[in-house]
Amino acid sequence: MITTRFAPSPNGSLHLGHAYSAIVAHDLAAEAGGTFLLRIEDIDGERSRPDLAEEFRQDLEWLGLNWEETPPQSSRVASYVAAAQQLKAQELLYPCRCTRAQIAAAAKDFGPDGPVYPGICKHATIPEDEPVAWRLDVARAMELTGALTWHDALAGEQEARPDLAGDVMLVRKDAATPASYHLAATIDDAADAVTLVTRGADLFAATHIHRLLQALLGLAVPRWHHHALLLDASGKKLAKRRDSASLADRRKAGENGKALAQSLRMGQMPCGITLSRYPHGVT
Ligand code: GLU
């Protein structure tokens, strides 16, 4: 039995790319008689808007999808804190006081998660009362786990390369945003017993990190399905702020959501939008 999920962040209205993602996850579960979950990833501090979760539910209903909803991330913070404690006890995390600007100025490489952290704080001594983020010592973590692999339904068997992203942040400095996306999503997928993680190919490289975290935290290992992305006329992935026609706009304008879902299933994209298989991330 398979369980898939759609895990939107309520920091802006959903667009056609999200509709496609939800439909892929829904249909993969439905075809196998499995379960399709909705999880609201609402730990993005002030960027998370509580009103959007209800908008998302209405959007999914309008598209004709059925789902089960899991508890939102904001109700699961204790599990992220416990996991971070476990990693700290294993001396796999180190505190980091760097700002984004400092990292951007000092970084030599650009990885799948942005500038690769150049290790400025790796051996620094930081006073206990100073607010810090916590980073994963990826080299040390990989020594502990040894080589890892994971499976993508479209791209096949992959060697996990968490080193490409460098020492990613797992706990943020900002207390209002307790865990990074990587830590929270990995823990939630295990807690929700997701067996097939379906999401866009733009998150392909994130899976290398998630696979490492699963090994470190002793979590079940699902399979993945990184689907094609919808691109706008300039070849860029649709973005919440750039794409004016949100699903909510289309719904409120009286468009037929089920018909739209059917066209997306058949690969028929609305005017100006193309579907691109693996525009980035997959090598
Ligand atoms: N919350 C993420 C987003 O809205 C999706 C994460 C995932 O599917 O793993 O981009």
Short mmCIF file of C-alpha atoms and ligand atoms in Angstrom, two decimals:
data_model
loop_
_atom_site.label_atom_id
_atom_site.label_comp_id
_atom_site.label_asym_id
_atom_site.label_seq_id
_atom_site.Cartn_x
_atom_site.Cartn_y
_atom_site.Cartn_z
CA MET A 1 0.00 0.00 0.00
CA ILE A 2 1.45 3.39 -0.85
CA THR A 3 1.10 6.71 0.91
CA THR A 4 1.94 9.94 -0.89
CA ARG A 5 1.71 13.53 0.25
CA PHE A 6 1.38 17.14 -0.85
CA ALA A 7 3.13 19.45 1.60
CA PRO A 8 2.56 23.12 0.76
CA SER A 9 3.92 26.01 2.82
CA PRO A 10 1.23 28.60 3.57
CA ASN A 11 3.33 31.63 2.63
CA GLY A 12 1.47 32.46 -0.58
CA SER A 13 -1.42 31.21 -2.69
CA LEU A 14 -0.99 28.00 -4.66
CA HIS A 15 -0.36 28.17 -8.41
CA LEU A 16 -0.63 25.71 -11.30
CA GLY A 17 2.68 24.08 -10.36
CA HIS A 18 1.22 23.16 -6.99
CA ALA A 19 -1.92 21.86 -8.66
CA TYR A 20 0.24 19.61 -10.83
CA SER A 21 2.20 18.41 -7.81
CA ALA A 22 -0.94 17.63 -5.82
CA ILE A 23 -2.50 15.82 -8.78
CA VAL A 24 0.60 13.65 -9.34
CA ALA A 25 0.70 12.68 -5.66
CA HIS A 26 -3.06 12.12 -5.52
CA ASP A 27 -3.18 9.98 -8.67
CA LEU A 28 -0.18 7.83 -7.76
CA ALA A 29 -1.89 6.96 -4.49
CA ALA A 30 -5.34 6.54 -6.06
CA GLU A 31 -4.07 4.23 -8.83
CA ALA A 32 -2.58 1.93 -6.18
CA GLY A 33 -5.53 2.14 -3.78
CA GLY A 34 -3.25 4.03 -1.37
CA THR A 35 -3.54 7.17 0.72
CA PHE A 36 -2.92 10.77 -0.33
CA LEU A 37 -2.02 13.12 2.53
CA LEU A 38 -2.10 16.89 2.85
CA ARG A 39 0.44 18.34 5.28
CA ILE A 40 0.61 22.06 5.96
CA GLU A 41 4.27 23.09 6.40
CA ASP A 42 3.63 26.13 8.57
CA ILE A 43 6.82 26.73 10.54
CA ASP A 44 8.13 29.54 8.39
CA GLY A 45 7.84 32.15 11.16
CA GLU A 46 6.07 35.33 10.14
CA ARG A 47 5.84 34.19 6.52
CA SER A 48 3.31 31.47 7.45
CA ARG A 49 -0.27 32.73 7.09
CA PRO A 50 -2.89 30.70 8.99
CA ASP A 51 -5.69 31.75 6.59
CA LEU A 52 -4.00 30.05 3.64
CA ALA A 53 -4.44 26.48 4.91
CA GLU A 54 -8.20 26.78 4.39
CA GLU A 55 -7.64 28.32 0.95
CA PHE A 56 -5.43 25.33 0.04
CA ARG A 57 -8.15 22.88 1.10
CA GLN A 58 -10.68 24.69 -1.06
CA ASP A 59 -8.25 24.62 -3.99
CA LEU A 60 -7.75 20.85 -3.70
CA GLU A 61 -11.47 20.27 -3.46
CA TRP A 62 -12.03 22.47 -6.51
CA LEU A 63 -9.52 20.31 -8.43
CA GLY A 64 -11.59 17.25 -7.49
CA LEU A 65 -9.00 15.64 -5.20
CA ASN A 66 -9.66 13.64 -2.01
CA TRP A 67 -7.13 13.61 0.80
CA GLU A 68 -6.48 12.91 4.43
CA GLU A 69 -4.92 15.72 6.39
CA THR A 70 -2.02 15.18 8.80
CA PRO A 71 -1.25 17.50 11.73
CA PRO A 72 0.49 20.72 10.59
CA GLN A 73 4.19 21.19 11.29
CA SER A 74 3.49 23.81 13.95
CA SER A 75 2.02 21.03 16.14
CA ARG A 76 5.10 18.83 15.79
CA VAL A 77 7.87 21.11 16.96
CA ALA A 78 8.73 18.88 19.94
CA SER A 79 9.73 16.08 17.57
CA TYR A 80 12.11 18.39 15.66
CA VAL A 81 13.68 19.61 18.90
CA ALA A 82 14.13 16.00 20.08
CA ALA A 83 15.78 14.99 16.81
CA ALA A 84 18.15 17.97 16.96
CA GLN A 85 19.03 16.97 20.55
CA GLN A 86 19.81 13.46 19.39
CA LEU A 87 22.13 14.74 16.66
CA LYS A 88 23.80 17.17 19.07
CA ALA A 89 24.39 14.34 21.55
CA GLN A 90 26.17 12.47 18.73
CA GLU A 91 28.27 15.59 18.10
CA LEU A 92 26.97 15.83 14.56
CA LEU A 93 25.76 19.44 14.83
CA TYR A 94 27.81 22.55 15.45
CA PRO A 95 26.66 26.07 16.32
CA CYS A 96 26.91 28.78 13.67
CA ARG A 97 26.61 32.54 14.16
CA CYS A 98 27.09 33.56 10.50
CA THR A 99 24.67 35.83 8.69
CA ARG A 100 23.49 35.10 5.15
CA ALA A 101 25.61 38.00 3.89
CA GLN A 102 28.77 36.63 5.55
CA ILE A 103 28.17 33.22 4.03
CA ALA A 104 27.48 34.64 0.57
CA ALA A 105 30.70 36.70 0.76
CA ALA A 106 32.88 33.80 1.93
CA ALA A 107 31.36 30.88 -0.01
CA LYS A 108 33.46 29.44 -2.81
CA ASP A 109 30.93 26.96 -4.17
CA PHE A 110 27.28 27.14 -5.01
CA GLY A 111 25.42 23.91 -4.22
CA PRO A 112 21.86 22.70 -4.64
CA ASP A 113 20.87 24.44 -1.39
CA GLY A 114 22.46 27.80 -2.23
CA PRO A 115 26.00 28.91 -1.32
CA VAL A 116 27.90 25.99 0.23
CA TYR A 117 28.68 26.90 3.84
CA PRO A 118 32.44 27.50 3.94
CA GLY A 119 32.86 26.14 7.49
CA ILE A 120 33.54 29.50 9.18
CA CYS A 121 32.10 28.42 12.56
CA LYS A 122 33.07 24.76 12.40
CA HIS A 123 35.81 25.15 15.00
CA ALA A 124 34.75 28.45 16.55
CA THR A 125 34.06 28.87 20.26
CA ILE A 126 30.76 30.70 20.66
CA PRO A 127 29.44 31.98 24.01
CA GLU A 128 26.52 29.89 25.31
CA ASP A 129 24.10 32.84 25.41
CA GLU A 130 24.65 33.96 21.81
CA PRO A 131 21.78 33.04 19.44
CA VAL A 132 23.07 30.44 16.99
CA ALA A 133 21.88 28.22 14.19
CA TRP A 134 22.98 24.56 14.17
CA ARG A 135 24.61 22.96 11.15
CA LEU A 136 25.11 19.33 10.29
CA ASP A 137 28.74 18.24 10.07
CA VAL A 138 28.12 16.36 6.84
CA ALA A 139 31.59 14.80 6.54
CA ARG A 140 31.36 13.37 10.04
CA ALA A 141 27.78 12.22 9.46
CA MET A 142 28.76 10.43 6.23
CA GLU A 143 31.63 8.70 8.00
CA LEU A 144 29.12 7.36 10.46
CA THR A 145 26.54 6.16 7.94
CA GLY A 146 28.81 5.01 5.12
CA ALA A 147 27.56 5.11 1.51
CA LEU A 148 23.81 5.48 1.05
CA THR A 149 21.48 5.15 -1.92
CA TRP A 150 17.91 6.14 -2.65
CA HIS A 151 15.41 5.44 -5.38
CA ASP A 152 13.60 7.88 -7.63
CA ALA A 153 10.71 6.48 -9.69
CA LEU A 154 11.79 8.43 -12.79
CA ALA A 155 15.56 8.82 -12.42
CA GLY A 156 16.27 5.39 -10.88
CA GLU A 157 18.76 4.41 -8.19
CA GLN A 158 20.83 7.31 -6.84
CA GLU A 159 23.99 7.47 -4.79
CA ALA A 160 23.31 9.89 -1.90
CA ARG A 161 25.55 12.96 -2.22
CA PRO A 162 24.68 15.17 0.78
CA ASP A 163 28.22 16.56 0.59
CA LEU A 164 27.21 18.57 -2.51
CA ALA A 165 25.12 20.92 -0.36
CA GLY A 166 27.76 21.22 2.40
CA ASP A 167 27.00 21.61 6.11
CA VAL A 168 23.30 22.45 5.84
CA MET A 169 21.48 24.25 8.60
CA LEU A 170 19.08 22.03 10.56
CA VAL A 171 18.11 24.40 13.39
CA ARG A 172 17.59 28.07 12.66
CA LYS A 173 18.81 31.00 14.72
CA ASP A 174 15.31 32.46 14.69
CA ALA A 175 13.44 30.80 17.56
CA ALA A 176 10.13 31.32 15.74
CA THR A 177 11.31 28.95 12.99
CA PRO A 178 12.60 26.02 15.02
CA ALA A 179 13.70 23.58 12.33
CA SER A 180 14.89 23.84 8.77
CA TYR A 181 12.78 22.43 5.97
CA HIS A 182 15.19 19.49 5.66
CA LEU A 183 14.84 18.36 9.27
CA ALA A 184 11.09 18.97 9.59
CA ALA A 185 10.06 17.38 6.28
CA THR A 186 12.23 14.30 6.86
CA ILE A 187 10.81 13.69 10.32
CA ASP A 188 7.25 14.32 9.15
CA ASP A 189 7.45 11.98 6.19
CA ALA A 190 8.51 9.21 8.58
CA ALA A 191 5.88 10.16 11.19
CA ASP A 192 3.18 10.18 8.49
CA ALA A 193 4.40 6.79 7.15
CA VAL A 194 4.81 8.26 3.68
CA THR A 195 6.13 5.53 1.38
CA LEU A 196 6.43 7.58 -1.83
CA VAL A 197 7.61 11.18 -1.42
CA THR A 198 6.22 13.04 -4.41
CA ARG A 199 7.44 16.55 -5.13
CA GLY A 200 8.93 18.69 -7.89
CA ALA A 201 12.31 17.99 -9.48
CA ASP A 202 13.57 21.28 -8.00
CA LEU A 203 13.80 19.41 -4.68
CA PHE A 204 15.70 16.46 -6.14
CA ALA A 205 18.99 17.46 -4.51
CA ALA A 206 17.32 17.96 -1.13
CA THR A 207 16.70 14.22 -1.09
CA HIS A 208 20.45 13.54 -0.69
CA ILE A 209 20.28 15.39 2.62
CA HIS A 210 17.02 13.76 3.68
CA ARG A 211 18.44 10.31 3.01
CA LEU A 212 21.40 11.10 5.28
CA LEU A 213 19.08 12.37 8.02
CA GLN A 214 16.98 9.21 7.79
CA ALA A 215 20.08 7.09 8.32
CA LEU A 216 21.25 9.23 11.27
CA LEU A 217 17.85 9.30 12.97
CA GLY A 218 16.96 5.66 12.25
CA LEU A 219 13.88 6.58 10.19
CA ALA A 220 12.13 4.41 7.60
CA VAL A 221 13.34 5.04 4.04
CA PRO A 222 10.60 5.80 1.52
CA ARG A 223 10.92 5.95 -2.26
CA TRP A 224 10.74 9.22 -4.16
CA HIS A 225 9.01 10.52 -7.27
CA HIS A 226 10.39 13.89 -8.36
CA HIS A 227 8.05 15.10 -11.04
CA ALA A 228 8.47 17.53 -13.92
CA LEU A 229 8.04 21.27 -13.27
CA LEU A 230 5.76 23.79 -14.88
CA LEU A 231 7.75 26.63 -16.41
CA ASP A 232 6.60 30.10 -17.38
CA ALA A 233 7.18 31.72 -20.76
CA SER A 234 10.72 32.74 -19.77
CA GLY A 235 11.59 29.16 -18.80
CA LYS A 236 11.52 29.83 -15.06
CA LYS A 237 9.69 27.63 -12.58
CA LEU A 238 6.36 29.17 -11.54
CA ALA A 239 6.69 31.13 -8.33
CA LYS A 240 4.11 32.15 -5.77
CA ARG A 241 4.77 35.86 -6.17
CA ARG A 242 5.40 36.00 -9.90
CA ASP A 243 2.53 33.87 -11.13
CA SER A 244 -0.49 36.17 -11.03
CA ALA A 245 -3.17 33.54 -11.64
CA SER A 246 -3.26 31.60 -8.39
CA LEU A 247 -5.56 28.61 -8.05
CA ALA A 248 -7.73 30.68 -5.72
CA ASP A 249 -8.01 33.43 -8.38
CA ARG A 250 -9.00 30.88 -11.01
CA ARG A 251 -11.49 29.21 -8.66
CA LYS A 252 -13.09 32.52 -7.69
CA ALA A 253 -13.30 33.52 -11.37
CA GLY A 254 -15.52 30.49 -11.96
CA GLU A 255 -13.06 28.28 -13.86
CA ASN A 256 -13.82 24.55 -13.83
CA GLY A 257 -11.20 23.03 -11.52
CA LYS A 258 -11.85 19.40 -12.44
CA ALA A 259 -11.47 20.21 -16.14
CA LEU A 260 -8.22 22.05 -15.39
CA ALA A 261 -6.97 19.04 -13.41
CA GLN A 262 -7.83 16.77 -16.31
CA SER A 263 -5.87 18.92 -18.80
CA LEU A 264 -2.84 18.97 -16.49
CA ARG A 265 -3.04 15.18 -16.24
CA MET A 266 -2.95 14.94 -20.02
CA GLY A 267 0.06 17.27 -20.19
CA GLN A 268 -2.01 20.06 -21.74
CA MET A 269 -0.70 23.23 -20.16
CA PRO A 270 -2.47 26.59 -20.12
CA CYS A 271 -1.15 29.21 -22.54
CA GLY A 272 2.45 30.31 -21.90
CA ILE A 273 3.28 27.40 -19.62
CA THR A 274 5.39 24.39 -20.45
CA LEU A 275 6.10 21.16 -18.63
CA SER A 276 9.78 20.45 -18.33
CA ARG A 277 11.16 17.18 -17.12
CA TYR A 278 14.10 17.74 -14.83
CA PRO A 279 15.21 21.24 -15.81
CA HIS A 280 17.67 21.21 -12.94
CA GLY A 281 19.05 18.97 -10.31
CA VAL A 282 19.21 15.64 -12.04
CA THR A 283 22.55 14.55 -13.37
N1 GLU B 1 6.81 22.81 1.73
C1 GLU B 1 7.58 22.70 0.54
C2 GLU B 1 7.13 23.73 -0.47
O1 GLU B 1 6.05 24.26 -0.37
C3 GLU B 1 7.46 21.35 -0.13
C4 GLU B 1 8.31 20.36 0.51
C5 GLU B 1 8.27 18.95 -0.02
O2 GLU B 1 7.40 18.59 -0.81
O3 GLU B 1 9.13 18.19 0.43
O4 GLU B 1 7.90 24.02 -1.36
#
